[in-house]
Short mmCIF file of C-alpha atoms and ligand atoms in Angstrom, two decimals:
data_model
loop_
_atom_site.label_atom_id
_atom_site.label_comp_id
_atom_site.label_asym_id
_atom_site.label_seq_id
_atom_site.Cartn_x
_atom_site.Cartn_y
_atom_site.Cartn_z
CA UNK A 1 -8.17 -44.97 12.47
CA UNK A 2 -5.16 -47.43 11.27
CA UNK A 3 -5.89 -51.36 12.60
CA UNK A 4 -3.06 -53.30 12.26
CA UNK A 5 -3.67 -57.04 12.07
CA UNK A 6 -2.30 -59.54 14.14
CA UNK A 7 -0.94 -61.90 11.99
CA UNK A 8 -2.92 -64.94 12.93
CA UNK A 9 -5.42 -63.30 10.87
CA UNK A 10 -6.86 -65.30 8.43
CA UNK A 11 -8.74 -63.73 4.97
CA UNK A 12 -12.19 -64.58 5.90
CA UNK A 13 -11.57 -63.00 9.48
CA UNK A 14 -9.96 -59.83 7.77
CA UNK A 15 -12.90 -60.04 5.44
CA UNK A 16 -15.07 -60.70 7.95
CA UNK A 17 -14.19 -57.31 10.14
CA UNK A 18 -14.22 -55.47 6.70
CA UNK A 19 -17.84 -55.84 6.26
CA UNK A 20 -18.81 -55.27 9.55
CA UNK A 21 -16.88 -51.63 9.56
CA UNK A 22 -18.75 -51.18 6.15
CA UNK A 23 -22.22 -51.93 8.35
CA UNK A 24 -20.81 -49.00 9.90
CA UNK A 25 -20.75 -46.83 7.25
CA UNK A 26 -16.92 -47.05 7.56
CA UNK A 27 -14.62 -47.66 4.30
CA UNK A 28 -10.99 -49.64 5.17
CA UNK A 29 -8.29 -49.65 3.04
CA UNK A 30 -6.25 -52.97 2.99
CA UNK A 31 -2.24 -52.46 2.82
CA UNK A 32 0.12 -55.18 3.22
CA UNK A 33 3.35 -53.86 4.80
CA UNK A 34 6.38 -56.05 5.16
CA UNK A 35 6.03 -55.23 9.27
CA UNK A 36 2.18 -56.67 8.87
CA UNK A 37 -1.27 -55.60 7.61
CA UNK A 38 -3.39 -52.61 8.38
CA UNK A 39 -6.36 -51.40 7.59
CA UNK A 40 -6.97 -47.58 7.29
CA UNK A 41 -10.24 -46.98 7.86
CA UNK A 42 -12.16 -43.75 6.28
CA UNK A 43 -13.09 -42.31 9.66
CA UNK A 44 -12.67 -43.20 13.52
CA UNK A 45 -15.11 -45.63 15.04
CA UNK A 46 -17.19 -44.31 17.78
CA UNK A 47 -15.97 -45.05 21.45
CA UNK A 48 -18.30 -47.89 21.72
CA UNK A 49 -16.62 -49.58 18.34
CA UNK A 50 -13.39 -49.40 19.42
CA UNK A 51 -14.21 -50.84 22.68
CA UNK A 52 -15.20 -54.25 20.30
CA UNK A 53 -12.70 -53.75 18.39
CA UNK A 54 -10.11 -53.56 20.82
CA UNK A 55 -11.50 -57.06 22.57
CA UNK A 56 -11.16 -58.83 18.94
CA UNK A 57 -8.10 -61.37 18.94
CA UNK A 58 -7.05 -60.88 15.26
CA UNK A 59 -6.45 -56.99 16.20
CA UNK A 60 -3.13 -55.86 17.56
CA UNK A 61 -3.28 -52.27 18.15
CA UNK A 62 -5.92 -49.85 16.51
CA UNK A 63 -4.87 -45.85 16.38
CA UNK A 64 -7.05 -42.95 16.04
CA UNK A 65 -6.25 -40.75 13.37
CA UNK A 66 -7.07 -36.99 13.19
CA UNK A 67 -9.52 -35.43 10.48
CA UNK A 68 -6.59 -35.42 8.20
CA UNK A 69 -6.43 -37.72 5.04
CA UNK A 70 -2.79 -38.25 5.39
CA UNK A 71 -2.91 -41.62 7.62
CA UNK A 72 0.35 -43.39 7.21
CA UNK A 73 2.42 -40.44 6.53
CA UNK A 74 1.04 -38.89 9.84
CA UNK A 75 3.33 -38.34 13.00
CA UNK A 76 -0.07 -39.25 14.89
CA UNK A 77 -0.24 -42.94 13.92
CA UNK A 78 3.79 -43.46 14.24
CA UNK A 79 5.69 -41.14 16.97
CA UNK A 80 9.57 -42.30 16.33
CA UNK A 81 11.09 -41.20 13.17
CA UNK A 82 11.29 -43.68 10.64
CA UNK A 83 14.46 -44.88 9.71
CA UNK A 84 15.81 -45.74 6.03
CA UNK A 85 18.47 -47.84 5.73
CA UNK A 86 21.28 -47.23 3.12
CA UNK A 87 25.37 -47.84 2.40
CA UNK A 88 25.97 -45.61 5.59
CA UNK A 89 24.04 -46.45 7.94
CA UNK A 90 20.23 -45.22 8.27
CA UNK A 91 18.97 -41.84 6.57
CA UNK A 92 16.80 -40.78 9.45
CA UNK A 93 17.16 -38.51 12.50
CA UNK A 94 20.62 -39.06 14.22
CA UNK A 95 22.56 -39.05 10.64
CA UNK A 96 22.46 -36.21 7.90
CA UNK A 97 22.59 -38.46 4.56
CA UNK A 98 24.26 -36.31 1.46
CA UNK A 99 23.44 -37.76 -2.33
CA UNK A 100 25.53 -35.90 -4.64
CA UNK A 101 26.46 -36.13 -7.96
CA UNK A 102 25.64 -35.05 -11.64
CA UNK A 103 22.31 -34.02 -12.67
CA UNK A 104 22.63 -36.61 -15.28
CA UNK A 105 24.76 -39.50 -16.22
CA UNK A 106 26.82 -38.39 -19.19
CA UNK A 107 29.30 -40.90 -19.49
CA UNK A 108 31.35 -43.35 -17.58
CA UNK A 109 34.52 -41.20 -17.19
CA UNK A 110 32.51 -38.51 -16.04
CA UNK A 111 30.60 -40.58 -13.42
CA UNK A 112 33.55 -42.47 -12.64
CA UNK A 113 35.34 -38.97 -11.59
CA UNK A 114 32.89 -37.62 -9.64
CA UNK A 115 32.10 -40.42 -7.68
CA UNK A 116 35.61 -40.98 -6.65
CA UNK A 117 35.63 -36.78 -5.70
CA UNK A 118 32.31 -36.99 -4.07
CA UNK A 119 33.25 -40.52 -2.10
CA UNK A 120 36.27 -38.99 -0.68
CA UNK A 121 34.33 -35.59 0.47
CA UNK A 122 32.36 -38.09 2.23
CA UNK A 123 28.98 -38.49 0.52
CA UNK A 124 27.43 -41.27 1.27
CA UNK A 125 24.87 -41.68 -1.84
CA UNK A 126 25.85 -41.44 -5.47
CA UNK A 127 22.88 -39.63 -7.62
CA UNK A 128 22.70 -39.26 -11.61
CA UNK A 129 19.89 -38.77 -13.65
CA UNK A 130 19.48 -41.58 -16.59
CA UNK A 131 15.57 -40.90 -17.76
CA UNK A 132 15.65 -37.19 -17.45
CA UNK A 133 12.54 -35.25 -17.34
CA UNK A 134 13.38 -31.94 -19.88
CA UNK A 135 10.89 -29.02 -20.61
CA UNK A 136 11.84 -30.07 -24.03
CA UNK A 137 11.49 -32.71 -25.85
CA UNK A 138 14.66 -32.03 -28.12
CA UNK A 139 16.59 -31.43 -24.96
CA UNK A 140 19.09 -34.60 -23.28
CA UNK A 141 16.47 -37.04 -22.51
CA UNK A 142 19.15 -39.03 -20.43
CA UNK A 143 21.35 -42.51 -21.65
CA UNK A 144 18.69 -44.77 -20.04
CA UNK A 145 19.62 -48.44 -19.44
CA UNK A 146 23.15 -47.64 -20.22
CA UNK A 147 23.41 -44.76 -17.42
CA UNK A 148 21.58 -47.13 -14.74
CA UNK A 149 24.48 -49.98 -15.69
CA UNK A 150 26.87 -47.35 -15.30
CA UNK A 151 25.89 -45.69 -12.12
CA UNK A 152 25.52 -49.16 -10.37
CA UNK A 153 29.11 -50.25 -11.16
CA UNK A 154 30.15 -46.57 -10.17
CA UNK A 155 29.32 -46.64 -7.10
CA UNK A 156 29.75 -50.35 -6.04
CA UNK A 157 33.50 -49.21 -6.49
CA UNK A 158 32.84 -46.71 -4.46
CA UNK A 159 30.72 -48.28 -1.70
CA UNK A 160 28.55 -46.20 -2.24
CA UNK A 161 24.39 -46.32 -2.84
CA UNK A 162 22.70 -44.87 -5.74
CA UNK A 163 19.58 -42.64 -6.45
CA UNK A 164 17.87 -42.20 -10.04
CA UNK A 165 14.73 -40.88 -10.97
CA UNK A 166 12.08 -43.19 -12.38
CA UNK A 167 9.43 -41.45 -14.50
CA UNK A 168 7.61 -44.43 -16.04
CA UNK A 169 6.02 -47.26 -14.38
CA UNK A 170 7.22 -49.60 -17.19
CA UNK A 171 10.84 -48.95 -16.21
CA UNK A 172 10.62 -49.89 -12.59
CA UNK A 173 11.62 -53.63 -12.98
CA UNK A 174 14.73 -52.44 -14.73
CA UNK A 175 15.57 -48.99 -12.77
CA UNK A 176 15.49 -51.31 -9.51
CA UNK A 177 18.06 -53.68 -10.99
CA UNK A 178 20.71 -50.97 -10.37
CA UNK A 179 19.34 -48.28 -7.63
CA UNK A 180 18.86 -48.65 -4.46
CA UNK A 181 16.52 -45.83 -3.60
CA UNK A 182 13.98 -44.71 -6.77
CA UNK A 183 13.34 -40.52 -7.22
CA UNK A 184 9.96 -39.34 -7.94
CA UNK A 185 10.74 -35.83 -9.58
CA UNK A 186 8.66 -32.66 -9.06
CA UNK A 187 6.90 -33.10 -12.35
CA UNK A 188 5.53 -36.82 -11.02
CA UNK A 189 4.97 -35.75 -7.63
CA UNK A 190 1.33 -36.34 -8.31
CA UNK A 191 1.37 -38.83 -11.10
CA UNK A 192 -0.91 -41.19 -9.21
CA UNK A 193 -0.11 -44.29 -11.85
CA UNK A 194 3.74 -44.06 -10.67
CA UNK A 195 3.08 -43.54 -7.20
CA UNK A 196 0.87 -46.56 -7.06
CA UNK A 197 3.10 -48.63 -8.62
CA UNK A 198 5.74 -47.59 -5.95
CA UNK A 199 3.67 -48.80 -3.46
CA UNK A 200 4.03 -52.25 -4.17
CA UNK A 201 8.10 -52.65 -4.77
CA UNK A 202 10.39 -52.99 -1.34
CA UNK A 203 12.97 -49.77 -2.25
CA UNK A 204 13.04 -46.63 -0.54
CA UNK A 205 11.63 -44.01 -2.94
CA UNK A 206 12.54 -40.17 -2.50
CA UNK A 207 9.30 -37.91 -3.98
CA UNK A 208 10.16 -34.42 -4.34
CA UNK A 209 7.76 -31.80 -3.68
CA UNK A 210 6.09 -30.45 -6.64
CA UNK A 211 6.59 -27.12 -8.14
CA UNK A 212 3.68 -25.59 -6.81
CA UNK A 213 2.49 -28.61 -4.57
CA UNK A 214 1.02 -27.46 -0.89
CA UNK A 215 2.34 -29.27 1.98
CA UNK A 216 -1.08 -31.37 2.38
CA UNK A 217 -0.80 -32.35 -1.86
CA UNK A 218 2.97 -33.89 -1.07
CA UNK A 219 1.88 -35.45 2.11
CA UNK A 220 -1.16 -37.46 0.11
CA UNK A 221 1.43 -37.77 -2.44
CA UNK A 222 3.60 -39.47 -0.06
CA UNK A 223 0.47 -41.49 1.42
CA UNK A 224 -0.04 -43.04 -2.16
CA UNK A 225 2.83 -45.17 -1.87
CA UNK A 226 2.43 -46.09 1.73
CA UNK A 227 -1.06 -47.24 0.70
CA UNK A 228 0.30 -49.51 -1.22
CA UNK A 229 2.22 -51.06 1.15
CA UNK A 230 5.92 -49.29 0.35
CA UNK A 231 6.78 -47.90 4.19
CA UNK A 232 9.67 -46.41 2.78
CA UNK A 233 9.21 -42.80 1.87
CA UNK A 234 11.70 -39.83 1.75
CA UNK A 235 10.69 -36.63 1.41
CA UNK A 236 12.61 -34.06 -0.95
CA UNK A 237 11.81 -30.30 -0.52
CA UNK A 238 13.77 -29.38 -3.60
CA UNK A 239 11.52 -25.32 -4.04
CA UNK A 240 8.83 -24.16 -5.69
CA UNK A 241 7.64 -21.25 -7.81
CA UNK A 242 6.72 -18.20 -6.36
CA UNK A 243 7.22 -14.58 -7.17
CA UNK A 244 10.80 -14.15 -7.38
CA UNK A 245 11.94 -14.20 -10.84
CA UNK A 246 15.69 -13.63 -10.11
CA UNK A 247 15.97 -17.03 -9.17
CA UNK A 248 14.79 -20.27 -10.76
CA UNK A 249 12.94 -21.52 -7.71
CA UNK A 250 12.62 -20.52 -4.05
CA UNK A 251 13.44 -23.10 -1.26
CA UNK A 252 10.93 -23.28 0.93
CA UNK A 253 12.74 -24.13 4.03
CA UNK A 254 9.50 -23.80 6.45
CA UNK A 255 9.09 -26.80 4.92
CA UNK A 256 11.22 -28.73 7.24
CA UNK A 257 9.85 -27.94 10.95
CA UNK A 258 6.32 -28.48 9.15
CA UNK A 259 6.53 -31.70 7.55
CA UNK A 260 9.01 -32.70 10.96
CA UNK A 261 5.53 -31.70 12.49
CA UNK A 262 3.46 -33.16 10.90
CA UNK A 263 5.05 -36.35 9.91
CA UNK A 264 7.37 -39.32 10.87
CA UNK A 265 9.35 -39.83 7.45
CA UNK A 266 12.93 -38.32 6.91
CA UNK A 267 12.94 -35.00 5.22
CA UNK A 268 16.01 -34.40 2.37
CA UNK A 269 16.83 -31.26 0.92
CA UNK A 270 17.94 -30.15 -2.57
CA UNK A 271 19.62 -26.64 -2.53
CA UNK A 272 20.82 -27.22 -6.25
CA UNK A 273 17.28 -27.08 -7.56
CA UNK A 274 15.67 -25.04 -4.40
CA UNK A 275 17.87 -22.20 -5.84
CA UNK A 276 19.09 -22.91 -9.25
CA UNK A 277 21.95 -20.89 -8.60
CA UNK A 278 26.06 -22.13 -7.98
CA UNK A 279 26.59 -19.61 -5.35
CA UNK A 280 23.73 -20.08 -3.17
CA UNK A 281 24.13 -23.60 -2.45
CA UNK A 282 26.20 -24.12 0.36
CA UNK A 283 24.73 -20.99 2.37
CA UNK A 284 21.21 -22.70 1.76
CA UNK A 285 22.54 -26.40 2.70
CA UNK A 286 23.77 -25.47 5.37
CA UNK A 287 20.41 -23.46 6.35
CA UNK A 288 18.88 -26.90 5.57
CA UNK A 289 21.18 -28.83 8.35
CA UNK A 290 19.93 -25.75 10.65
CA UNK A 291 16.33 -26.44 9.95
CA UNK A 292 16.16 -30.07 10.77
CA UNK A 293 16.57 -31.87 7.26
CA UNK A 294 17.87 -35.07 7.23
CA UNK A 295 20.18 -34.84 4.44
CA UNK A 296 21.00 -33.02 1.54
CA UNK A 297 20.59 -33.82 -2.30
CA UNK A 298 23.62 -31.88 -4.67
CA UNK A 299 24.30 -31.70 -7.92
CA UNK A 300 28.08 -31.17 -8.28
CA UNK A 301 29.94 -31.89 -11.90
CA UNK A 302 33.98 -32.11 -12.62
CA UNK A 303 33.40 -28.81 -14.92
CA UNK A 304 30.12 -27.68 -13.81
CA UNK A 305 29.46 -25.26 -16.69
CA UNK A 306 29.69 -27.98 -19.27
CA UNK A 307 26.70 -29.95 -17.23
CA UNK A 308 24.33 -30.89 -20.17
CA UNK A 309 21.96 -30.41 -17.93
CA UNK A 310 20.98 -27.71 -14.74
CA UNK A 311 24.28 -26.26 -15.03
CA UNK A 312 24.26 -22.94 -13.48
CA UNK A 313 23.21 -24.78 -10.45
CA UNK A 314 25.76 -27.31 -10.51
CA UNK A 315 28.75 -26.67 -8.12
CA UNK A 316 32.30 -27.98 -8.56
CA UNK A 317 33.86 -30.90 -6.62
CA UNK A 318 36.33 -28.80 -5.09
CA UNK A 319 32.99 -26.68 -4.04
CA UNK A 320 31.61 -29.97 -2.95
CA UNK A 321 34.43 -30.72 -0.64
CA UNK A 322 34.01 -27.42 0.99
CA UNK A 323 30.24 -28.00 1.72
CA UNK A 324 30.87 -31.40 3.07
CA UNK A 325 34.22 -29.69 5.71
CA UNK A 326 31.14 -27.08 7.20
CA UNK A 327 28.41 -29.74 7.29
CA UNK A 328 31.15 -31.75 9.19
CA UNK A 329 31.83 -29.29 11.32
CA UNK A 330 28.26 -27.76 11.82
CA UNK A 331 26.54 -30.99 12.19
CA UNK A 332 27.57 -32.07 15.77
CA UNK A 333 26.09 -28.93 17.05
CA UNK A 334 22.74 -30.05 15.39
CA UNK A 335 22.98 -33.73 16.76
CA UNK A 336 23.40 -35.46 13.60
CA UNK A 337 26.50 -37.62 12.61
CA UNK A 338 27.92 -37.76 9.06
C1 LIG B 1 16.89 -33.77 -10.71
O1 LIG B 1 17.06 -34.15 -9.55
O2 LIG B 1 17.78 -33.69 -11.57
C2 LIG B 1 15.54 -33.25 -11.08
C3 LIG B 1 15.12 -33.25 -12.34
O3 LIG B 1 14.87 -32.78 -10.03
P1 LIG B 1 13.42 -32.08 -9.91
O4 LIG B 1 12.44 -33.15 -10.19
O5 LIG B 1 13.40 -31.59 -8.49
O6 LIG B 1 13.36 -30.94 -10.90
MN1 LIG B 2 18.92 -31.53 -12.23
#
């Protein structure tokens, strides 16, 4: 069950009802959400608790949850879709949001280029990696600082937002000086120090599914930072490792109309990663727009094959502008405005 509080609740009230669920042999988790404070509670009360709980002035509204440990995330404790705000509007389930850009920041003229390219295409959310998580350590570990100062005055030319991966909590403070919405990559998906630490800032964070991550590991994942009182969660299905060896990944695409299933927050997909391959990104972002994501996440580069990074996945702009004329086109048919 999720309480929420009203918010004439005092501490020794809140305290009060704590100990009294505990008498109960029920556990409550305390999370202070800008929209007011709930309590998760381990299990659901039986029918005669909630009766008494219901009568109790400092409760608003008290939801049942199913045997699931997912609570927050769940579609059963919020119905509507929730609804992220960013440079465009909302990212949620009337718009399809696109973040494109390099897979990392190299320099200023090169951000500076593709911004303007991907701006004009119409993307609405400028991405760049500046702490870049590499298989090896001698590989481009990103320009840091510099890259985050960078893509910030990119894209406030540009009116546009900007996403970057954070992959230490120590860097937080200073990667949400310049982003606006903070990626958890598939190697952190379930690095439980970040995701706390997520929980307690007020910026949209974007946690990609892990490489081998089931649906119910990126769903906790996801309820980590909504414990801690972050509401704002995007999911990224960006594909995972399976069998196929011709390609780098496999993009799981079921994982749309599950998650839409199963929970309220706004699915985004990554094609560039899902696939690792040039050629099969715009068939499989466009597959994504079929399937019910709410966006898209691209890696696109002025030469893609000098990328320093994921370049065989990394289309063109002039490829980019051709993606963005069919999701145009297609997306009316799905509903969704650009
Ligand atoms: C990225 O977006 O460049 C990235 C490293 O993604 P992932 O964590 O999905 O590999
Ligand atoms: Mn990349």
């Amino acid at each position: 069950m999720i309480i929420t509080l009203s918010n004439s609740a005092s501490k020794k009230d809140i305290h009060a009802l704590m100990h009294m669920l505990q008498h109960h042999n029920i556990d409550t988790h305390s999370v202070h959400d800008p929209r007011g404070q709930k309590l998760v509670l381990s299990k659901n009360p039986n029918d005669e608790l909630v009766k008494l709980l219901n009568k109790q002035q400092i409760i608003q509204q008290t939801v049942k949850t199913n045997g699931k440990k997912y609570k927050l995330a769940s579609k059963q404790t919020q119905s509507q879709p929730t609804k992220i705000p960013c440079t465009h509007g909302v990212i949620g389930p009337d718009t399809f949001t696109v973040m494109a850009g390099p897979c990392s920041v190299e320099s200023q003229k090169q951000l500076a280029s593709i911004a303007q390219s991907v701006k004009k295409s119409g993307a609405h959310i400028l991405r760049g990696g500046a702490f870049k998580p590499r298989t090896a350590p001698y590989d481009f570990q990103g320009h840091g600082e510099k890259a985050l100062r960078m893509l910030a005055c990119v894209a406030k030319k540009h009116s546009m937002s900007v996403i970057t991966e954070i992959m230490d909590p120590r860097d937080i403070e200073l990667v949400c000086q310049f982003a606006d919405i903070l990626q958890v990559g598939a190697r952190n998906m379930q690095n439980y120090a970040l995701l706390k630490e997520l929980g307690k800032i007020q910026k949209p964070v974007l946690l990609k599914r892990g490489l081998s991550a089931s649906y119910n590991e990126f769903l906790l994942a996801a309820e980590y930072i909504m414990a801690g009182g972050n509401s704002q969660v995007i999911l990224c299905e960006r594909g995972i490792r399976t069998h196929v060896n011709e390609l780098r990944f496999t993009l799981d695409l079921n994982a749309v109309p599950f998650l839409k299933r199963e929970t309220h927050l706004p699915i985004i997909v990554d094609p560039s990663h899902g696939t690792g391959d040039r050629d099969l990104v715009i068939p499989m972002a466009k597959a994504a727009l079929a399937a019910g994501a709410d966006g898209l996440l691209i890696e696109t580069h002025t030469h893609p094959d000098q990328s320093i990074s994921d370049a065989a996945q990394t289309i063109s702009l002039e490829q980019f502008d051709q993606l963005m004329n069919e999701i145009n086109r297609l997306a009316p048919a799905f509903e969704r405005s650009i």
